[in-house]
Amino acid sequence: MIFSLVNISLIIGILLVLAGIWAAITQKNIIKIIIGFSLFDTGIHIIMVALGYVKNNTAPILDSENLRTGTADKIVDPIPQALVLTAIVIGLGVTALMLVYALKMYREKKSLNINSFKDLKW
Amino acid sequence: MIQLIIAIVLGMIMILMAGVAIYHKKLKVAIIAAGAVSLFASILYILLAAPDVALTEASIGSGLSVVIFFYVLNKIRKYDTEK
Amino acid sequence: MDSLTIILFVAAGFILLALLLALYRFIKGPHTTDRVIAFDVMSIAGIALIAMISLFSSRIIYLDVAIVYGLLGFIGVIIIAKYLERSL
Amino acid sequence: MEALKYIGAIISLFGSIFLFLGALGLIRMPDVYNRIQAGTKASTLGTILTLLGIGLIMPSWGGKLFILIMFVIITNPVSSHVLSRAAHHIGVNMYKNTVTDLLEKDENNTNSKPEKQ
């Protein structure tokens, strides 16, 4: 079956990664480049979660309803979810650091165009 | 069955929003579109049976990230193409 | 597939159509305020869609995501309005 | 017991139709303020009806759904109010058949009146 949930999620994730790389290498504005990196992050996270999905199984969280119906062992893989949970928080830190650099560069030259930063040291 | 239809519609919306976020001229519209991509990725995580990742993505990708972007955009307001 | 499931599927289809119409207004809208309204409507429809998915898979734990979703969409709209009003 | 589930499904269907009509008004209305009106009022009613129908189908989920409904009732009018105030403040043009503008009159009165001390 080509149209399963995992395949659709993988296609969405790969298209988002390509859109992020395209934004990072073709846009001139620094804020647009940072938005491109953010899209790249989201695509990578979707791919990693989709690789751990098992068909017809539920979330790996135990509650009373789950124990009563006896479906506590039909769960998806929890390891990629834990990895992505860490990666989202670190992605926020990286985005904030890039934004602070963009602010310092704007205060130096009063411009956000990437072509106006040509010298290696200023 | 309905999960597949929801996933396909969410994927179309996310790809179009990414296009808006890359190619729109006003920076504030681009930032709102990038927040909307995270908002729909959160629904896709619920379909993929990962509610904890969906919680984190909805709170950080769509809440805190938009706040940080607008805080920086407030300091470089002269550069944003107004009106 | 009984008639109860079919009614719920039609309801989810209407919510998806609402999302697509709001997307049209987001892409076309002439002013920034139009786009913010479209974002608001999309986040409200997202709450209803998450509740529908939670009903289809019959796990109560997914409803927590809807609560956080509503809170963060609200804060996002407030921040954008404060930025447009130049009082952030 | 079975009839309650069908009533809940019908209420949920009505709620999603209200959401769809709200998004349709977002396209059909002529200016920003009318779009705020259509998009926020109808979608609030639609979300409340949808959550109420789900609560009738699954009665043991009532607590969380009640919290969610109260949350939507509180936050959604606040966001639409703040948004329309910001749109009026940055000077978005109104539709040409608009009759009255009370906020404009109010702000002019408070600005022209001299301060007390």
XYZ file of C-alpha atoms in Angstrom:
410
model
C 0.000 0.000 0.000
C 1.702 3.150 -1.187
C -0.737 5.532 0.509
C -0.120 4.649 4.109
C 0.240 7.158 6.928
C 3.995 6.602 7.200
C 4.588 7.230 3.485
C 2.516 10.413 3.448
C 4.362 11.711 6.526
C 7.728 10.894 4.946
C 6.762 12.784 1.757
C 5.656 15.817 3.787
C 8.857 15.752 5.833
C 11.138 15.479 2.794
C 9.315 18.334 1.017
C 9.680 20.527 4.121
C 13.417 19.744 4.321
C 13.843 20.670 0.640
C 11.892 23.903 1.168
C 14.116 24.804 4.119
C 17.339 24.204 2.175
C 15.939 26.183 -0.781
C 15.108 29.121 1.488
C 18.528 29.016 3.111
C 20.468 29.069 -0.161
C 18.397 31.471 -2.289
C 17.008 34.179 -0.007
C 18.917 37.389 0.628
C 17.277 38.421 3.901
C 18.824 37.030 7.088
C 15.463 36.597 8.848
C 14.240 34.548 5.865
C 17.318 32.314 6.168
C 16.535 31.713 9.849
C 12.925 30.846 8.927
C 14.362 28.355 6.424
C 16.374 26.654 9.153
C 13.226 26.467 11.282
C 11.337 24.714 8.452
C 14.293 22.323 8.059
C 14.029 21.429 11.759
C 10.299 20.714 11.482
C 10.814 18.427 8.474
C 13.537 16.416 10.194
C 11.335 15.946 13.265
C 8.407 14.696 11.166
C 10.675 12.160 9.418
C 12.068 10.862 12.708
C 8.643 10.420 14.319
C 7.206 8.748 11.193
C 9.994 6.145 11.181
C 8.942 4.905 14.611
C 5.255 4.475 13.820
C 3.696 1.001 13.890
C 0.382 0.479 12.140
C -2.814 0.209 14.253
C -0.988 0.850 17.528
C -1.544 3.657 20.016
C 0.558 6.095 21.980
C 3.071 4.741 24.530
C 1.350 6.299 27.537
C -0.228 4.125 30.224
C -3.529 5.151 31.781
C -6.372 3.271 33.460
C -8.419 2.925 30.263
C -5.454 1.435 28.449
C -4.817 -1.137 31.176
C -8.483 -2.111 31.475
C -8.956 -2.975 27.799
C -5.699 -4.951 27.672
C -4.045 -2.988 24.860
C -1.076 -1.893 26.942
C 1.406 -3.833 24.805
C 0.234 -2.524 21.422
C 2.279 0.670 21.432
C 4.486 2.487 18.941
C 8.239 2.872 19.374
C 8.871 5.484 22.119
C 12.594 6.043 21.468
C 12.318 8.383 18.400
C 9.677 10.402 20.225
C 12.037 10.974 23.158
C 14.845 11.980 20.783
C 12.597 14.443 18.916
C 11.386 15.875 22.227
C 14.967 16.815 23.041
C 15.713 18.041 19.528
C 12.786 20.499 19.506
C 14.054 22.260 22.640
C 17.624 22.465 21.322
C 16.238 23.799 18.019
C 14.626 26.659 19.921
C 18.009 27.482 21.486
C 19.752 27.465 18.099
C 17.044 29.712 16.606
C 17.362 32.208 19.470
C 21.163 32.298 19.054
C 20.859 32.943 15.307
C 18.356 35.743 15.955
C 20.730 37.416 18.431
C 23.518 37.293 15.831
C 21.162 38.823 13.242
C 20.346 41.647 15.670
C 24.055 42.373 16.300
C 24.760 42.370 12.548
C 21.871 44.765 11.942
C 23.178 47.180 14.572
C 26.623 47.111 12.950
C 25.674 47.943 9.350
C 21.983 48.993 9.458
C 21.095 46.367 6.896
C 19.811 42.807 6.809
C 20.876 41.948 3.252
C 23.403 39.122 3.224
C 25.328 40.755 0.358
C 26.367 43.740 2.457
C 28.467 41.625 4.799
C 31.561 40.920 2.719
C 34.543 41.572 4.962
C 35.835 38.822 7.192
C 36.461 41.054 10.214
C 34.955 44.340 11.230
C -9.279 5.867 6.246
C -10.196 9.270 7.659
C -6.676 9.519 9.089
C -5.247 9.308 5.559
C -7.529 12.096 4.278
C -6.678 14.318 7.254
C -2.953 13.677 6.719
C -3.130 14.526 3.004
C -5.033 17.791 3.615
C -2.645 18.769 6.418
C 0.313 18.067 4.136
C -1.080 20.285 1.377
C -1.687 23.104 3.873
C 1.818 22.771 5.325
C 3.555 22.832 1.939
C 1.569 25.902 0.818
C 2.315 27.650 4.135
C 6.031 26.907 3.671
C 5.811 28.508 0.219
C 4.205 31.609 1.714
C 6.856 31.707 4.445
C 9.658 31.623 1.886
C 8.385 33.944 -0.820
C 6.236 36.623 0.855
C 7.705 40.117 0.980
C 6.503 41.237 4.418
C 8.515 39.672 7.206
C 5.615 39.533 9.669
C 3.486 37.459 7.275
C 6.429 35.112 6.746
C 6.809 34.639 10.503
C 3.073 33.958 10.992
C 3.201 31.388 8.178
C 6.197 29.670 9.793
C 4.212 29.493 13.037
C 1.250 27.969 11.214
C 3.502 25.230 9.777
C 4.431 24.229 13.341
C 0.763 24.371 14.379
C -0.262 21.863 11.692
C 2.789 19.684 12.311
C 1.435 19.292 15.833
C -1.826 17.774 14.486
C 0.253 15.447 12.282
C 2.164 14.271 15.378
C -1.141 13.337 17.021
C -2.035 11.260 13.966
C 1.357 9.553 14.292
C 0.505 8.615 17.935
C 3.000 10.945 19.617
C 1.036 13.263 21.933
C 4.056 14.321 24.010
C 5.911 15.532 20.919
C 2.717 17.320 19.845
C 2.536 19.131 23.198
C 6.135 20.293 22.932
C 5.818 21.320 19.294
C 2.619 23.298 19.931
C 4.089 25.145 22.885
C 7.582 25.834 21.552
C 7.300 25.888 17.772
C 4.119 27.874 17.641
C 4.162 29.887 20.867
C 7.639 30.724 22.043
C 9.273 30.816 18.594
C 6.733 33.362 17.278
C 7.230 35.476 20.408
C 11.028 35.507 19.969
C 10.756 36.355 16.254
C 8.415 39.265 16.937
C 10.640 40.506 19.776
C 13.555 40.743 17.333
C 11.346 42.191 14.579
C 10.218 44.923 16.977
C 13.812 46.091 17.317
C 14.445 46.225 13.533
C 11.027 47.631 12.675
C 12.400 50.216 10.252
C 13.578 47.475 7.905
C 10.206 45.718 7.682
C 8.263 46.879 4.624
C 5.314 48.623 6.222
C 1.743 48.909 4.849
C -19.126 1.005 9.273
C -22.408 2.035 10.877
C -24.257 5.313 10.436
C -22.730 6.891 13.585
C -19.230 6.609 12.111
C -20.410 8.037 8.773
C -21.927 11.108 10.491
C -18.674 11.727 12.372
C -16.642 11.347 9.160
C -18.835 13.958 7.444
C -18.301 16.290 10.418
C -14.507 15.888 10.155
C -14.779 16.588 6.418
C -16.555 19.878 7.088
C -13.796 20.905 9.518
C -11.183 20.151 6.840
C -13.138 22.291 4.340
C -13.123 25.144 6.876
C -9.341 24.809 7.136
C -8.987 25.012 3.347
C -11.198 28.123 3.091
C -9.171 29.857 5.829
C -6.013 28.909 3.910
C -7.406 30.685 0.825
C -7.968 33.852 2.854
C -4.455 33.541 4.315
C -2.833 33.380 0.890
C -4.978 36.022 -0.797
C -5.804 38.500 1.993
C -4.802 42.066 1.101
C -3.863 43.306 4.583
C -1.896 41.698 7.414
C -4.927 41.782 9.727
C -6.818 39.484 7.331
C -4.035 36.941 7.626
C -4.061 37.114 11.412
C -7.830 36.439 11.408
C -7.277 33.451 9.133
C -4.601 32.170 11.554
C -7.046 32.535 14.449
C -9.801 30.634 12.631
C -7.320 27.891 11.712
C -6.244 27.447 15.331
C -9.885 27.316 16.502
C -10.731 24.713 13.857
C -7.620 22.809 14.912
C -9.025 22.401 18.431
C -12.185 20.799 17.032
C -10.097 18.595 14.700
C -7.928 17.353 17.588
C -11.059 16.494 19.583
C -12.380 14.556 16.553
C -9.105 12.589 16.196
C -9.202 11.862 19.912
C -12.720 10.449 19.488
C -11.699 8.291 16.509
C -8.783 6.708 18.373
C -10.641 6.731 21.759
C -7.740 7.981 23.894
C -8.485 10.724 26.420
C -4.810 11.706 26.606
C -5.011 13.504 23.255
C -7.358 16.118 24.689
C -4.483 17.663 26.674
C -2.899 18.697 23.384
C -6.090 20.605 22.500
C -5.893 22.626 25.731
C -2.273 23.634 25.104
C -3.137 24.343 21.451
C -5.878 26.779 22.436
C -3.670 28.577 24.963
C -0.740 29.039 22.600
C -2.850 30.170 19.653
C -4.403 32.801 21.915
C -0.998 34.081 23.085
C 0.269 34.191 19.501
C -2.669 36.322 18.335
C -2.222 38.691 21.321
C 1.504 39.116 20.550
C 0.847 39.818 16.853
C -1.859 42.377 17.699
C 0.458 44.119 20.158
C 3.174 44.247 17.476
C 0.775 45.751 14.922
C -0.372 48.337 17.483
C 3.283 49.321 18.137
C 3.024 48.724 21.862
C 5.036 45.538 22.358
C -28.069 4.980 25.616
C -27.758 4.393 21.901
C -30.041 7.336 21.137
C -27.770 9.659 23.144
C -24.831 8.775 20.884
C -26.844 9.624 17.765
C -27.951 12.940 19.312
C -24.299 13.699 20.105
C -23.218 12.888 16.540
C -25.934 15.164 15.086
C -24.909 18.034 17.425
C -21.271 17.540 16.443
C -22.246 17.647 12.748
C -24.099 20.941 13.331
C -21.017 22.348 15.073
C -18.749 21.489 12.162
C -21.266 23.053 9.734
C -21.080 26.253 11.804
C -17.266 26.153 11.555
C -17.552 25.766 7.777
C -20.004 28.686 7.512
C -17.682 30.869 9.607
C -14.801 30.142 7.249
C -17.109 30.838 4.279
C -17.963 34.236 5.786
C -14.216 34.856 6.027
C -14.132 34.761 2.231
C -17.417 36.487 1.390
C -17.277 39.519 3.713
C -16.034 42.815 2.255
C -13.681 44.330 4.848
C -11.562 43.480 7.889
C -14.082 44.199 10.643
C -16.838 42.129 9.057
C -14.357 39.289 8.644
C -13.461 39.477 12.338
C -17.159 39.285 13.192
C -17.898 36.309 10.939
C -14.732 34.390 11.639
C -14.784 34.616 15.410
C -18.447 34.423 16.428
C -19.425 31.501 14.212
C -16.284 29.532 14.933
C -16.754 29.931 18.696
C -20.283 28.487 18.480
C -19.092 25.732 16.153
C -16.273 24.623 18.459
C -18.560 24.644 21.508
C -21.189 22.531 19.721
C -18.593 20.063 18.453
C -17.082 19.562 21.901
C -20.574 19.211 23.423
C -21.467 16.495 20.927
C -18.258 14.599 21.701
C -19.116 14.886 25.397
C -22.515 13.305 24.705
C -20.903 10.427 22.806
C -18.275 9.743 25.494
C -19.808 10.785 28.867
C -16.711 9.897 30.901
C -14.691 12.625 29.125
C -16.915 15.357 30.572
C -14.407 17.048 32.876
C -11.708 17.828 30.350
C -14.255 18.839 27.708
C -15.869 21.240 30.203
C -12.469 22.848 30.900
C -11.862 23.138 27.146
C -15.289 24.734 26.510
C -14.779 27.287 29.309
C -11.346 28.060 27.893
C -12.712 28.704 24.383
C -15.524 30.879 25.792
C -13.058 33.040 27.728
C -10.172 33.434 25.268
C -11.812 33.725 21.851
C -13.757 37.021 22.326
C -10.693 38.566 23.985
C -8.483 37.819 20.994
C -11.040 39.170 18.503
C -11.443 42.342 20.587
C -7.694 42.977 20.745
C -7.352 42.299 17.033
C -10.134 44.672 15.969
C -8.755 47.377 18.255
C -5.309 46.995 16.673
C -6.859 47.143 13.197
C -8.672 50.357 14.083
C -5.522 51.820 15.588
C -3.323 51.291 12.546
C -6.030 52.750 10.296
C -7.430 49.944 8.201
C -10.057 51.311 5.814
C -13.694 50.457 6.402
C -16.248 49.323 3.861
C -17.851 52.261 2.070
C -21.365 51.564 3.389
C -20.368 51.601 7.071
C -22.774 53.831 9.013
C -21.224 54.552 12.397
C -17.814 54.463 14.074
C -18.186 54.844 17.826
C -14.563 54.172 18.748
C -13.349 57.027 16.524
C -15.821 59.432 18.184
C -14.875 58.250 21.636
C -11.138 58.684 21.113
C -11.662 62.152 19.616
C -13.716 63.215 22.640
C -11.150 62.039 25.139
C -8.313 63.638 23.214
C -9.921 67.035 22.722
C -11.088 67.326 26.321
C -8.529 69.199 28.465
C -6.937 67.407 31.361
C -8.267 68.000 34.824
C -5.180 69.111 36.662
